[in-house]
Amino acid sequence: MSGLMKLDTEAYKALMKRYIETRDEQSLYEIEQASKAFIKNNVLPDEIVNMHIQSLQDLYPNLSEDIQYSMNFLLEAMIAYGIAHQEYQQLREKQS
Amino acid sequence: MSGLMKLDTEAYKALMKRYIETRDEQSLYEIEQASKAFIKNNVLPDEIVNMHIQSLQDLYPNLSEDIQYSMNFLLEAMIAYGIAHQEYQQLREKQS
Protein backbone atom coordinates (compact mmCIF):
# COMPACT_ATOMS: atom_id res chain seq x y z
CA MET A 1 0.00 0.00 0.00
CA SER A 2 1.38 3.46 -0.90
CA GLY A 3 1.88 6.05 1.85
CA LEU A 4 -1.01 8.19 0.67
CA MET A 5 -3.34 5.22 0.42
CA LYS A 6 -2.41 4.23 3.96
CA LEU A 7 -3.37 7.72 5.17
CA ASP A 8 -6.64 7.54 3.25
CA THR A 9 -7.38 4.15 4.79
CA GLU A 10 -6.75 5.52 8.29
CA ALA A 11 -9.16 8.41 7.62
CA TYR A 12 -11.76 6.05 6.15
CA LYS A 13 -11.47 3.67 9.10
CA ALA A 14 -11.74 6.42 11.71
CA LEU A 15 -14.85 7.85 10.07
CA MET A 16 -16.44 4.41 9.63
CA LYS A 17 -15.74 3.57 13.27
CA ARG A 18 -17.41 6.80 14.37
CA TYR A 19 -20.41 6.11 12.14
CA ILE A 20 -20.84 2.56 13.46
CA GLU A 21 -20.63 3.81 17.04
CA THR A 22 -22.83 6.89 16.74
CA ARG A 23 -24.87 6.20 13.57
CA ASP A 24 -24.99 9.92 12.97
CA GLU A 25 -25.85 11.59 9.69
CA GLN A 26 -22.80 13.84 10.09
CA SER A 27 -20.43 10.89 9.47
CA LEU A 28 -22.34 9.98 6.32
CA TYR A 29 -22.08 13.57 5.15
CA GLU A 30 -18.34 13.56 5.86
CA ILE A 31 -17.70 10.33 3.96
CA GLU A 32 -19.66 11.76 1.03
CA GLN A 33 -17.36 14.80 1.04
CA ALA A 34 -14.25 12.62 1.55
CA SER A 35 -15.39 10.49 -1.35
CA LYS A 36 -15.44 13.52 -3.67
CA ALA A 37 -11.90 14.33 -2.50
CA PHE A 38 -10.83 10.73 -3.18
CA ILE A 39 -12.12 11.07 -6.75
CA LYS A 40 -10.13 14.29 -7.21
CA ASN A 41 -7.03 12.48 -5.90
CA ASN A 42 -7.49 9.68 -8.47
CA VAL A 43 -8.50 7.04 -5.91
CA LEU A 44 -10.36 4.31 -7.82
CA PRO A 45 -13.66 2.72 -6.67
CA ASP A 46 -12.00 -0.67 -6.13
CA GLU A 47 -9.47 1.08 -3.89
CA ILE A 48 -12.40 2.30 -1.75
CA VAL A 49 -13.54 -1.30 -1.36
CA ASN A 50 -9.97 -2.22 -0.48
CA MET A 51 -9.90 0.49 2.22
CA HIS A 52 -13.19 -0.87 3.49
CA ILE A 53 -11.77 -4.41 3.73
CA GLN A 54 -8.65 -3.17 5.54
CA SER A 55 -10.81 -1.16 7.95
CA LEU A 56 -13.09 -4.12 8.70
CA GLN A 57 -10.09 -6.37 9.34
CA ASP A 58 -8.58 -3.81 11.71
CA LEU A 59 -11.82 -3.08 13.59
CA TYR A 60 -13.15 -6.66 13.61
CA PRO A 61 -10.19 -9.07 13.68
CA ASN A 62 -12.61 -11.93 14.44
CA LEU A 63 -14.86 -11.20 11.47
CA SER A 64 -16.31 -14.45 10.10
CA GLU A 65 -14.52 -16.00 7.15
CA ASP A 66 -17.74 -15.93 5.11
CA ILE A 67 -17.98 -12.16 5.38
CA GLN A 68 -14.29 -11.78 4.58
CA TYR A 69 -14.73 -13.88 1.46
CA SER A 70 -17.86 -11.95 0.51
CA MET A 71 -15.73 -8.79 0.59
CA ASN A 72 -13.12 -10.33 -1.72
CA PHE A 73 -15.97 -11.08 -4.06
CA LEU A 74 -17.16 -7.46 -3.97
CA LEU A 75 -13.59 -6.29 -4.62
CA GLU A 76 -13.42 -8.49 -7.70
CA ALA A 77 -16.77 -7.11 -8.89
CA MET A 78 -15.42 -3.56 -8.51
CA ILE A 79 -12.19 -4.00 -10.49
CA ALA A 80 -13.90 -3.50 -13.87
CA TYR A 81 -15.40 -0.28 -12.44
CA GLY A 82 -11.90 0.83 -11.46
CA ILE A 83 -10.73 0.36 -15.05
CA ALA A 84 -13.80 2.21 -16.40
CA HIS A 85 -13.15 5.03 -13.92
CA GLN A 86 -9.56 5.38 -15.12
CA GLU A 87 -10.75 5.60 -18.73
CA TYR A 88 -13.16 8.33 -17.61
CA GLN A 89 -10.38 10.34 -15.99
CA GLN A 90 -8.28 10.06 -19.16
CA LEU A 91 -11.20 11.17 -21.34
CA ARG A 92 -11.77 14.18 -19.11
CA GLU A 93 -8.11 15.15 -19.13
CA LYS A 94 -8.11 15.04 -22.94
CA GLN A 95 -11.12 17.36 -23.02
CA SER A 96 -9.76 19.94 -20.59
CA MET B 1 -35.86 -2.10 -7.05
CA SER B 2 -36.46 -2.37 -10.82
CA GLY B 3 -37.14 -5.80 -12.32
CA LEU B 4 -33.78 -5.93 -14.07
CA MET B 5 -31.93 -4.88 -10.94
CA LYS B 6 -33.72 -7.63 -9.03
CA LEU B 7 -32.53 -10.19 -11.60
CA ASP B 8 -29.00 -8.81 -11.39
CA THR B 9 -29.10 -9.04 -7.60
CA GLU B 10 -30.25 -12.67 -7.78
CA ALA B 11 -27.36 -13.50 -10.15
CA TYR B 12 -24.88 -11.62 -7.94
CA LYS B 13 -26.13 -13.37 -4.81
CA ALA B 14 -26.02 -16.86 -6.38
CA LEU B 15 -22.46 -16.33 -7.60
CA MET B 16 -21.33 -14.85 -4.28
CA LYS B 17 -22.90 -17.79 -2.40
CA ARG B 18 -21.03 -20.24 -4.62
CA TYR B 19 -17.76 -18.37 -4.12
CA ILE B 20 -18.13 -18.29 -0.33
CA GLU B 21 -18.91 -22.03 -0.29
CA THR B 22 -16.30 -23.22 -2.76
CA ARG B 23 -13.76 -20.35 -2.79
CA ASP B 24 -12.98 -21.25 -6.38
CA GLU B 25 -11.20 -18.99 -8.85
CA GLN B 26 -13.93 -19.75 -11.41
CA SER B 27 -16.50 -17.72 -9.42
CA LEU B 28 -14.12 -14.77 -9.26
CA TYR B 29 -13.61 -15.02 -13.01
CA GLU B 30 -17.38 -15.12 -13.53
CA ILE B 31 -18.07 -12.07 -11.38
CA GLU B 32 -15.33 -10.21 -13.26
CA GLN B 33 -17.14 -11.03 -16.52
CA ALA B 34 -20.56 -10.23 -15.02
CA SER B 35 -19.15 -6.93 -13.82
CA LYS B 36 -18.18 -5.96 -17.37
CA ALA B 37 -21.73 -6.83 -18.47
CA PHE B 38 -23.15 -4.69 -15.63
CA ILE B 39 -21.10 -1.74 -16.89
CA LYS B 40 -22.45 -2.25 -20.43
CA ASN B 41 -25.98 -2.31 -18.97
CA ASN B 42 -25.40 1.01 -17.18
CA VAL B 43 -25.35 -0.46 -13.68
CA LEU B 44 -23.54 2.04 -11.44
CA PRO B 45 -20.83 1.12 -8.89
CA ASP B 46 -23.04 2.12 -5.96
CA GLU B 47 -25.71 -0.23 -7.33
CA ILE B 48 -23.14 -3.06 -7.09
CA VAL B 49 -22.64 -2.23 -3.41
CA ASN B 50 -26.42 -2.18 -3.04
CA MET B 51 -26.66 -5.67 -4.60
CA HIS B 52 -23.93 -6.78 -2.22
CA ILE B 53 -25.87 -5.46 0.79
CA GLN B 54 -29.10 -7.14 -0.38
CA SER B 55 -27.22 -10.42 -0.94
CA LEU B 56 -25.60 -10.32 2.50
CA GLN B 57 -28.97 -9.62 4.14
CA ASP B 58 -30.56 -12.56 2.31
CA LEU B 59 -27.72 -15.01 2.96
CA TYR B 60 -26.96 -13.85 6.53
CA PRO B 61 -30.17 -12.61 8.14
CA ASN B 62 -28.39 -12.56 11.51
CA LEU B 63 -25.49 -10.43 10.30
CA SER B 64 -24.26 -8.19 13.11
CA GLU B 65 -25.60 -4.65 13.14
CA ASP B 66 -22.05 -3.26 13.07
CA ILE B 67 -21.34 -4.97 9.77
CA GLN B 68 -24.68 -3.84 8.34
CA TYR B 69 -23.89 -0.25 9.31
CA SER B 70 -20.39 -0.55 7.87
CA MET B 71 -22.00 -1.52 4.55
CA ASN B 72 -24.28 1.55 4.64
CA PHE B 73 -21.13 3.57 5.11
CA LEU B 74 -19.47 1.96 2.08
CA LEU B 75 -22.62 2.62 0.05
CA GLU B 76 -22.45 6.30 0.96
CA ALA B 77 -18.77 6.38 -0.01
CA MET B 78 -19.64 4.90 -3.40
CA ILE B 79 -22.40 7.34 -4.36
CA ALA B 80 -19.97 10.00 -5.64
CA TYR B 81 -18.36 7.27 -7.76
CA GLY B 82 -21.78 6.45 -9.19
CA ILE B 83 -22.23 10.08 -10.24
CA ALA B 84 -18.71 10.17 -11.75
CA HIS B 85 -19.45 6.94 -13.61
CA GLN B 86 -22.62 8.41 -15.12
CA GLU B 87 -20.68 11.45 -16.31
CA TYR B 88 -18.20 9.06 -17.91
CA GLN B 89 -20.93 7.21 -19.77
CA GLN B 90 -22.34 10.51 -21.05
CA LEU B 91 -18.91 11.67 -22.22
CA ARG B 92 -18.38 8.40 -24.07
CA GLU B 93 -21.78 8.58 -25.74
CA LYS B 94 -21.00 12.10 -26.94
CA GLN B 95 -17.75 10.88 -28.47
CA SER B 96 -19.20 7.87 -30.27
PDB file of C-alpha atoms in Angstrom:
ATOM      1  CA  MET A   1       0.000   0.000   0.000  1.00  0.00           C
ATOM      2  CA  SER A   2       1.376   3.457  -0.897  1.00  0.00           C
ATOM      3  CA  GLY A   3       1.881   6.046   1.852  1.00  0.00           C
ATOM      4  CA  LEU A   4      -1.006   8.192   0.671  1.00  0.00           C
ATOM      5  CA  MET A   5      -3.343   5.217   0.422  1.00  0.00           C
ATOM      6  CA  LYS A   6      -2.410   4.233   3.960  1.00  0.00           C
ATOM      7  CA  LEU A   7      -3.369   7.721   5.171  1.00  0.00           C
ATOM      8  CA  ASP A   8      -6.638   7.539   3.246  1.00  0.00           C
ATOM      9  CA  THR A   9      -7.383   4.154   4.787  1.00  0.00           C
ATOM     10  CA  GLU A  10      -6.753   5.520   8.293  1.00  0.00           C
ATOM     11  CA  ALA A  11      -9.164   8.412   7.622  1.00  0.00           C
ATOM     12  CA  TYR A  12     -11.759   6.053   6.153  1.00  0.00           C
ATOM     13  CA  LYS A  13     -11.467   3.667   9.095  1.00  0.00           C
ATOM     14  CA  ALA A  14     -11.743   6.423  11.709  1.00  0.00           C
ATOM     15  CA  LEU A  15     -14.847   7.848  10.069  1.00  0.00           C
ATOM     16  CA  MET A  16     -16.437   4.411   9.628  1.00  0.00           C
ATOM     17  CA  LYS A  17     -15.739   3.566  13.271  1.00  0.00           C
ATOM     18  CA  ARG A  18     -17.413   6.796  14.371  1.00  0.00           C
ATOM     19  CA  TYR A  19     -20.412   6.113  12.136  1.00  0.00           C
ATOM     20  CA  ILE A  20     -20.844   2.559  13.457  1.00  0.00           C
ATOM     21  CA  GLU A  21     -20.632   3.810  17.039  1.00  0.00           C
ATOM     22  CA  THR A  22     -22.826   6.893  16.743  1.00  0.00           C
ATOM     23  CA  ARG A  23     -24.870   6.201  13.574  1.00  0.00           C
ATOM     24  CA  ASP A  24     -24.987   9.917  12.971  1.00  0.00           C
ATOM     25  CA  GLU A  25     -25.854  11.592   9.687  1.00  0.00           C
ATOM     26  CA  GLN A  26     -22.805  13.836  10.088  1.00  0.00           C
ATOM     27  CA  SER A  27     -20.430  10.894   9.466  1.00  0.00           C
ATOM     28  CA  LEU A  28     -22.340   9.980   6.323  1.00  0.00           C
ATOM     29  CA  TYR A  29     -22.077  13.573   5.146  1.00  0.00           C
ATOM     30  CA  GLU A  30     -18.345  13.559   5.860  1.00  0.00           C
ATOM     31  CA  ILE A  31     -17.703  10.334   3.963  1.00  0.00           C
ATOM     32  CA  GLU A  32     -19.662  11.761   1.029  1.00  0.00           C
ATOM     33  CA  GLN A  33     -17.364  14.795   1.043  1.00  0.00           C
ATOM     34  CA  ALA A  34     -14.250  12.624   1.554  1.00  0.00           C
ATOM     35  CA  SER A  35     -15.393  10.494  -1.353  1.00  0.00           C
ATOM     36  CA  LYS A  36     -15.442  13.515  -3.668  1.00  0.00           C
ATOM     37  CA  ALA A  37     -11.905  14.332  -2.501  1.00  0.00           C
ATOM     38  CA  PHE A  38     -10.833  10.728  -3.177  1.00  0.00           C
ATOM     39  CA  ILE A  39     -12.118  11.069  -6.748  1.00  0.00           C
ATOM     40  CA  LYS A  40     -10.133  14.288  -7.208  1.00  0.00           C
ATOM     41  CA  ASN A  41      -7.033  12.482  -5.902  1.00  0.00           C
ATOM     42  CA  ASN A  42      -7.495   9.682  -8.466  1.00  0.00           C
ATOM     43  CA  VAL A  43      -8.499   7.043  -5.908  1.00  0.00           C
ATOM     44  CA  LEU A  44     -10.357   4.314  -7.823  1.00  0.00           C
ATOM     45  CA  PRO A  45     -13.659   2.724  -6.670  1.00  0.00           C
ATOM     46  CA  ASP A  46     -12.001  -0.668  -6.131  1.00  0.00           C
ATOM     47  CA  GLU A  47      -9.467   1.083  -3.890  1.00  0.00           C
ATOM     48  CA  ILE A  48     -12.397   2.300  -1.746  1.00  0.00           C
ATOM     49  CA  VAL A  49     -13.541  -1.305  -1.361  1.00  0.00           C
ATOM     50  CA  ASN A  50      -9.967  -2.216  -0.480  1.00  0.00           C
ATOM     51  CA  MET A  51      -9.896   0.494   2.225  1.00  0.00           C
ATOM     52  CA  HIS A  52     -13.194  -0.872   3.492  1.00  0.00           C
ATOM     53  CA  ILE A  53     -11.766  -4.407   3.733  1.00  0.00           C
ATOM     54  CA  GLN A  54      -8.646  -3.172   5.542  1.00  0.00           C
ATOM     55  CA  SER A  55     -10.810  -1.158   7.952  1.00  0.00           C
ATOM     56  CA  LEU A  56     -13.089  -4.116   8.700  1.00  0.00           C
ATOM     57  CA  GLN A  57     -10.085  -6.373   9.342  1.00  0.00           C
ATOM     58  CA  ASP A  58      -8.575  -3.809  11.714  1.00  0.00           C
ATOM     59  CA  LEU A  59     -11.815  -3.080  13.592  1.00  0.00           C
ATOM     60  CA  TYR A  60     -13.147  -6.661  13.608  1.00  0.00           C
ATOM     61  CA  PRO A  61     -10.187  -9.074  13.685  1.00  0.00           C
ATOM     62  CA  ASN A  62     -12.613 -11.927  14.438  1.00  0.00           C
ATOM     63  CA  LEU A  63     -14.860 -11.202  11.469  1.00  0.00           C
ATOM     64  CA  SER A  64     -16.311 -14.451  10.102  1.00  0.00           C
ATOM     65  CA  GLU A  65     -14.520 -16.004   7.145  1.00  0.00           C
ATOM     66  CA  ASP A  66     -17.736 -15.930   5.106  1.00  0.00           C
ATOM     67  CA  ILE A  67     -17.976 -12.155   5.383  1.00  0.00           C
ATOM     68  CA  GLN A  68     -14.287 -11.776   4.581  1.00  0.00           C
ATOM     69  CA  TYR A  69     -14.732 -13.884   1.456  1.00  0.00           C
ATOM     70  CA  SER A  70     -17.856 -11.948   0.505  1.00  0.00           C
ATOM     71  CA  MET A  71     -15.734  -8.787   0.594  1.00  0.00           C
ATOM     72  CA  ASN A  72     -13.116 -10.332  -1.716  1.00  0.00           C
ATOM     73  CA  PHE A  73     -15.970 -11.079  -4.059  1.00  0.00           C
ATOM     74  CA  LEU A  74     -17.161  -7.456  -3.972  1.00  0.00           C
ATOM     75  CA  LEU A  75     -13.595  -6.288  -4.616  1.00  0.00           C
ATOM     76  CA  GLU A  76     -13.419  -8.492  -7.702  1.00  0.00           C
ATOM     77  CA  ALA A  77     -16.771  -7.107  -8.885  1.00  0.00           C
ATOM     78  CA  MET A  78     -15.422  -3.558  -8.509  1.00  0.00           C
ATOM     79  CA  ILE A  79     -12.189  -4.004 -10.488  1.00  0.00           C
ATOM     80  CA  ALA A  80     -13.898  -3.497 -13.869  1.00  0.00           C
ATOM     81  CA  TYR A  81     -15.402  -0.276 -12.443  1.00  0.00           C
ATOM     82  CA  GLY A  82     -11.898   0.826 -11.463  1.00  0.00           C
ATOM     83  CA  ILE A  83     -10.733   0.363 -15.050  1.00  0.00           C
ATOM     84  CA  ALA A  84     -13.799   2.206 -16.396  1.00  0.00           C
ATOM     85  CA  HIS A  85     -13.149   5.029 -13.920  1.00  0.00           C
ATOM     86  CA  GLN A  86      -9.555   5.380 -15.124  1.00  0.00           C
ATOM     87  CA  GLU A  87     -10.747   5.601 -18.728  1.00  0.00           C
ATOM     88  CA  TYR A  88     -13.163   8.332 -17.606  1.00  0.00           C
ATOM     89  CA  GLN A  89     -10.378  10.342 -15.990  1.00  0.00           C
ATOM     90  CA  GLN A  90      -8.281  10.062 -19.158  1.00  0.00           C
ATOM     91  CA  LEU A  91     -11.199  11.174 -21.342  1.00  0.00           C
ATOM     92  CA  ARG A  92     -11.773  14.176 -19.111  1.00  0.00           C
ATOM     93  CA  GLU A  93      -8.106  15.150 -19.130  1.00  0.00           C
ATOM     94  CA  LYS A  94      -8.108  15.039 -22.938  1.00  0.00           C
ATOM     95  CA  GLN A  95     -11.116  17.356 -23.016  1.00  0.00           C
ATOM     96  CA  SER A  96      -9.758  19.936 -20.588  1.00  0.00           C
TER      97      SER A  96
ATOM     98  CA  MET B   1     -35.865  -2.098  -7.048  1.00  0.00           C
ATOM     99  CA  SER B   2     -36.465  -2.374 -10.816  1.00  0.00           C
ATOM    100  CA  GLY B   3     -37.139  -5.798 -12.320  1.00  0.00           C
ATOM    101  CA  LEU B   4     -33.783  -5.932 -14.075  1.00  0.00           C
ATOM    102  CA  MET B   5     -31.931  -4.875 -10.938  1.00  0.00           C
ATOM    103  CA  LYS B   6     -33.720  -7.627  -9.027  1.00  0.00           C
ATOM    104  CA  LEU B   7     -32.534 -10.193 -11.595  1.00  0.00           C
ATOM    105  CA  ASP B   8     -29.001  -8.805 -11.394  1.00  0.00           C
ATOM    106  CA  THR B   9     -29.096  -9.040  -7.599  1.00  0.00           C
ATOM    107  CA  GLU B  10     -30.250 -12.674  -7.776  1.00  0.00           C
ATOM    108  CA  ALA B  11     -27.358 -13.498 -10.148  1.00  0.00           C
ATOM    109  CA  TYR B  12     -24.882 -11.623  -7.945  1.00  0.00           C
ATOM    110  CA  LYS B  13     -26.128 -13.374  -4.811  1.00  0.00           C
ATOM    111  CA  ALA B  14     -26.024 -16.858  -6.378  1.00  0.00           C
ATOM    112  CA  LEU B  15     -22.461 -16.333  -7.600  1.00  0.00           C
ATOM    113  CA  MET B  16     -21.333 -14.851  -4.280  1.00  0.00           C
ATOM    114  CA  LYS B  17     -22.903 -17.792  -2.397  1.00  0.00           C
ATOM    115  CA  ARG B  18     -21.025 -20.243  -4.621  1.00  0.00           C
ATOM    116  CA  TYR B  19     -17.762 -18.365  -4.125  1.00  0.00           C
ATOM    117  CA  ILE B  20     -18.132 -18.293  -0.334  1.00  0.00           C
ATOM    118  CA  GLU B  21     -18.914 -22.030  -0.287  1.00  0.00           C
ATOM    119  CA  THR B  22     -16.301 -23.222  -2.756  1.00  0.00           C
ATOM    120  CA  ARG B  23     -13.760 -20.354  -2.785  1.00  0.00           C
ATOM    121  CA  ASP B  24     -12.983 -21.254  -6.383  1.00  0.00           C
ATOM    122  CA  GLU B  25     -11.205 -18.987  -8.849  1.00  0.00           C
ATOM    123  CA  GLN B  26     -13.926 -19.751 -11.405  1.00  0.00           C
ATOM    124  CA  SER B  27     -16.504 -17.725  -9.417  1.00  0.00           C
ATOM    125  CA  LEU B  28     -14.123 -14.771  -9.259  1.00  0.00           C
ATOM    126  CA  TYR B  29     -13.608 -15.022 -13.014  1.00  0.00           C
ATOM    127  CA  GLU B  30     -17.376 -15.119 -13.532  1.00  0.00           C
ATOM    128  CA  ILE B  31     -18.067 -12.071 -11.376  1.00  0.00           C
ATOM    129  CA  GLU B  32     -15.331 -10.212 -13.263  1.00  0.00           C
ATOM    130  CA  GLN B  33     -17.143 -11.028 -16.520  1.00  0.00           C
ATOM    131  CA  ALA B  34     -20.561 -10.232 -15.020  1.00  0.00           C
ATOM    132  CA  SER B  35     -19.153  -6.930 -13.823  1.00  0.00           C
ATOM    133  CA  LYS B  36     -18.179  -5.956 -17.370  1.00  0.00           C
ATOM    134  CA  ALA B  37     -21.732  -6.826 -18.469  1.00  0.00           C
ATOM    135  CA  PHE B  38     -23.146  -4.686 -15.630  1.00  0.00           C
ATOM    136  CA  ILE B  39     -21.097  -1.741 -16.892  1.00  0.00           C
ATOM    137  CA  LYS B  40     -22.453  -2.249 -20.427  1.00  0.00           C
ATOM    138  CA  ASN B  41     -25.983  -2.311 -18.970  1.00  0.00           C
ATOM    139  CA  ASN B  42     -25.400   1.014 -17.183  1.00  0.00           C
ATOM    140  CA  VAL B  43     -25.351  -0.463 -13.681  1.00  0.00           C
ATOM    141  CA  LEU B  44     -23.542   2.042 -11.439  1.00  0.00           C
ATOM    142  CA  PRO B  45     -20.834   1.121  -8.895  1.00  0.00           C
ATOM    143  CA  ASP B  46     -23.037   2.120  -5.963  1.00  0.00           C
ATOM    144  CA  GLU B  47     -25.707  -0.233  -7.326  1.00  0.00           C
ATOM    145  CA  ILE B  48     -23.140  -3.061  -7.090  1.00  0.00           C
ATOM    146  CA  VAL B  49     -22.636  -2.226  -3.412  1.00  0.00           C
ATOM    147  CA  ASN B  50     -26.416  -2.183  -3.037  1.00  0.00           C
ATOM    148  CA  MET B  51     -26.662  -5.667  -4.604  1.00  0.00           C
ATOM    149  CA  HIS B  52     -23.932  -6.776  -2.225  1.00  0.00           C
ATOM    150  CA  ILE B  53     -25.870  -5.461   0.788  1.00  0.00           C
ATOM    151  CA  GLN B  54     -29.099  -7.145  -0.382  1.00  0.00           C
ATOM    152  CA  SER B  55     -27.224 -10.423  -0.935  1.00  0.00           C
ATOM    153  CA  LEU B  56     -25.601 -10.316   2.497  1.00  0.00           C
ATOM    154  CA  GLN B  57     -28.967  -9.621   4.141  1.00  0.00           C
ATOM    155  CA  ASP B  58     -30.562 -12.560   2.307  1.00  0.00           C
ATOM    156  CA  LEU B  59     -27.716 -15.010   2.965  1.00  0.00           C
ATOM    157  CA  TYR B  60     -26.955 -13.854   6.527  1.00  0.00           C
ATOM    158  CA  PRO B  61     -30.171 -12.605   8.141  1.00  0.00           C
ATOM    159  CA  ASN B  62     -28.390 -12.557  11.513  1.00  0.00           C
ATOM    160  CA  LEU B  63     -25.492 -10.433  10.301  1.00  0.00           C
ATOM    161  CA  SER B  64     -24.263  -8.189  13.115  1.00  0.00           C
ATOM    162  CA  GLU B  65     -25.600  -4.645  13.139  1.00  0.00           C
ATOM    163  CA  ASP B  66     -22.054  -3.259  13.069  1.00  0.00           C
ATOM    164  CA  ILE B  67     -21.345  -4.967   9.768  1.00  0.00           C
ATOM    165  CA  GLN B  68     -24.677  -3.842   8.344  1.00  0.00           C
ATOM    166  CA  TYR B  69     -23.892  -0.248   9.309  1.00  0.00           C
ATOM    167  CA  SER B  70     -20.391  -0.554   7.867  1.00  0.00           C
ATOM    168  CA  MET B  71     -22.004  -1.520   4.554  1.00  0.00           C
ATOM    169  CA  ASN B  72     -24.275   1.552   4.638  1.00  0.00           C
ATOM    170  CA  PHE B  73     -21.132   3.572   5.110  1.00  0.00           C
ATOM    171  CA  LEU B  74     -19.474   1.959   2.081  1.00  0.00           C
ATOM    172  CA  LEU B  75     -22.616   2.623   0.051  1.00  0.00           C
ATOM    173  CA  GLU B  76     -22.453   6.300   0.964  1.00  0.00           C
ATOM    174  CA  ALA B  77     -18.766   6.382  -0.011  1.00  0.00           C
ATOM    175  CA  MET B  78     -19.636   4.903  -3.400  1.00  0.00           C
ATOM    176  CA  ILE B  79     -22.400   7.340  -4.362  1.00  0.00           C
ATOM    177  CA  ALA B  80     -19.969  10.001  -5.639  1.00  0.00           C
ATOM    178  CA  TYR B  81     -18.364   7.275  -7.758  1.00  0.00           C
ATOM    179  CA  GLY B  82     -21.784   6.451  -9.193  1.00  0.00           C
ATOM    180  CA  ILE B  83     -22.234  10.081 -10.238  1.00  0.00           C
ATOM    181  CA  ALA B  84     -18.709  10.166 -11.745  1.00  0.00           C
ATOM    182  CA  HIS B  85     -19.451   6.935 -13.606  1.00  0.00           C
ATOM    183  CA  GLN B  86     -22.617   8.409 -15.118  1.00  0.00           C
ATOM    184  CA  GLU B  87     -20.680  11.451 -16.305  1.00  0.00           C
ATOM    185  CA  TYR B  88     -18.201   9.055 -17.913  1.00  0.00           C
ATOM    186  CA  GLN B  89     -20.933   7.213 -19.769  1.00  0.00           C
ATOM    187  CA  GLN B  90     -22.344  10.510 -21.047  1.00  0.00           C
ATOM    188  CA  LEU B  91     -18.906  11.671 -22.219  1.00  0.00           C
ATOM    189  CA  ARG B  92     -18.380   8.403 -24.068  1.00  0.00           C
ATOM    190  CA  GLU B  93     -21.775   8.581 -25.738  1.00  0.00           C
ATOM    191  CA  LYS B  94     -21.003  12.100 -26.943  1.00  0.00           C
ATOM    192  CA  GLN B  95     -17.753  10.882 -28.465  1.00  0.00           C
ATOM    193  CA  SER B  96     -19.199   7.871 -30.273  1.00  0.00           C
TER     194      SER B  96
END
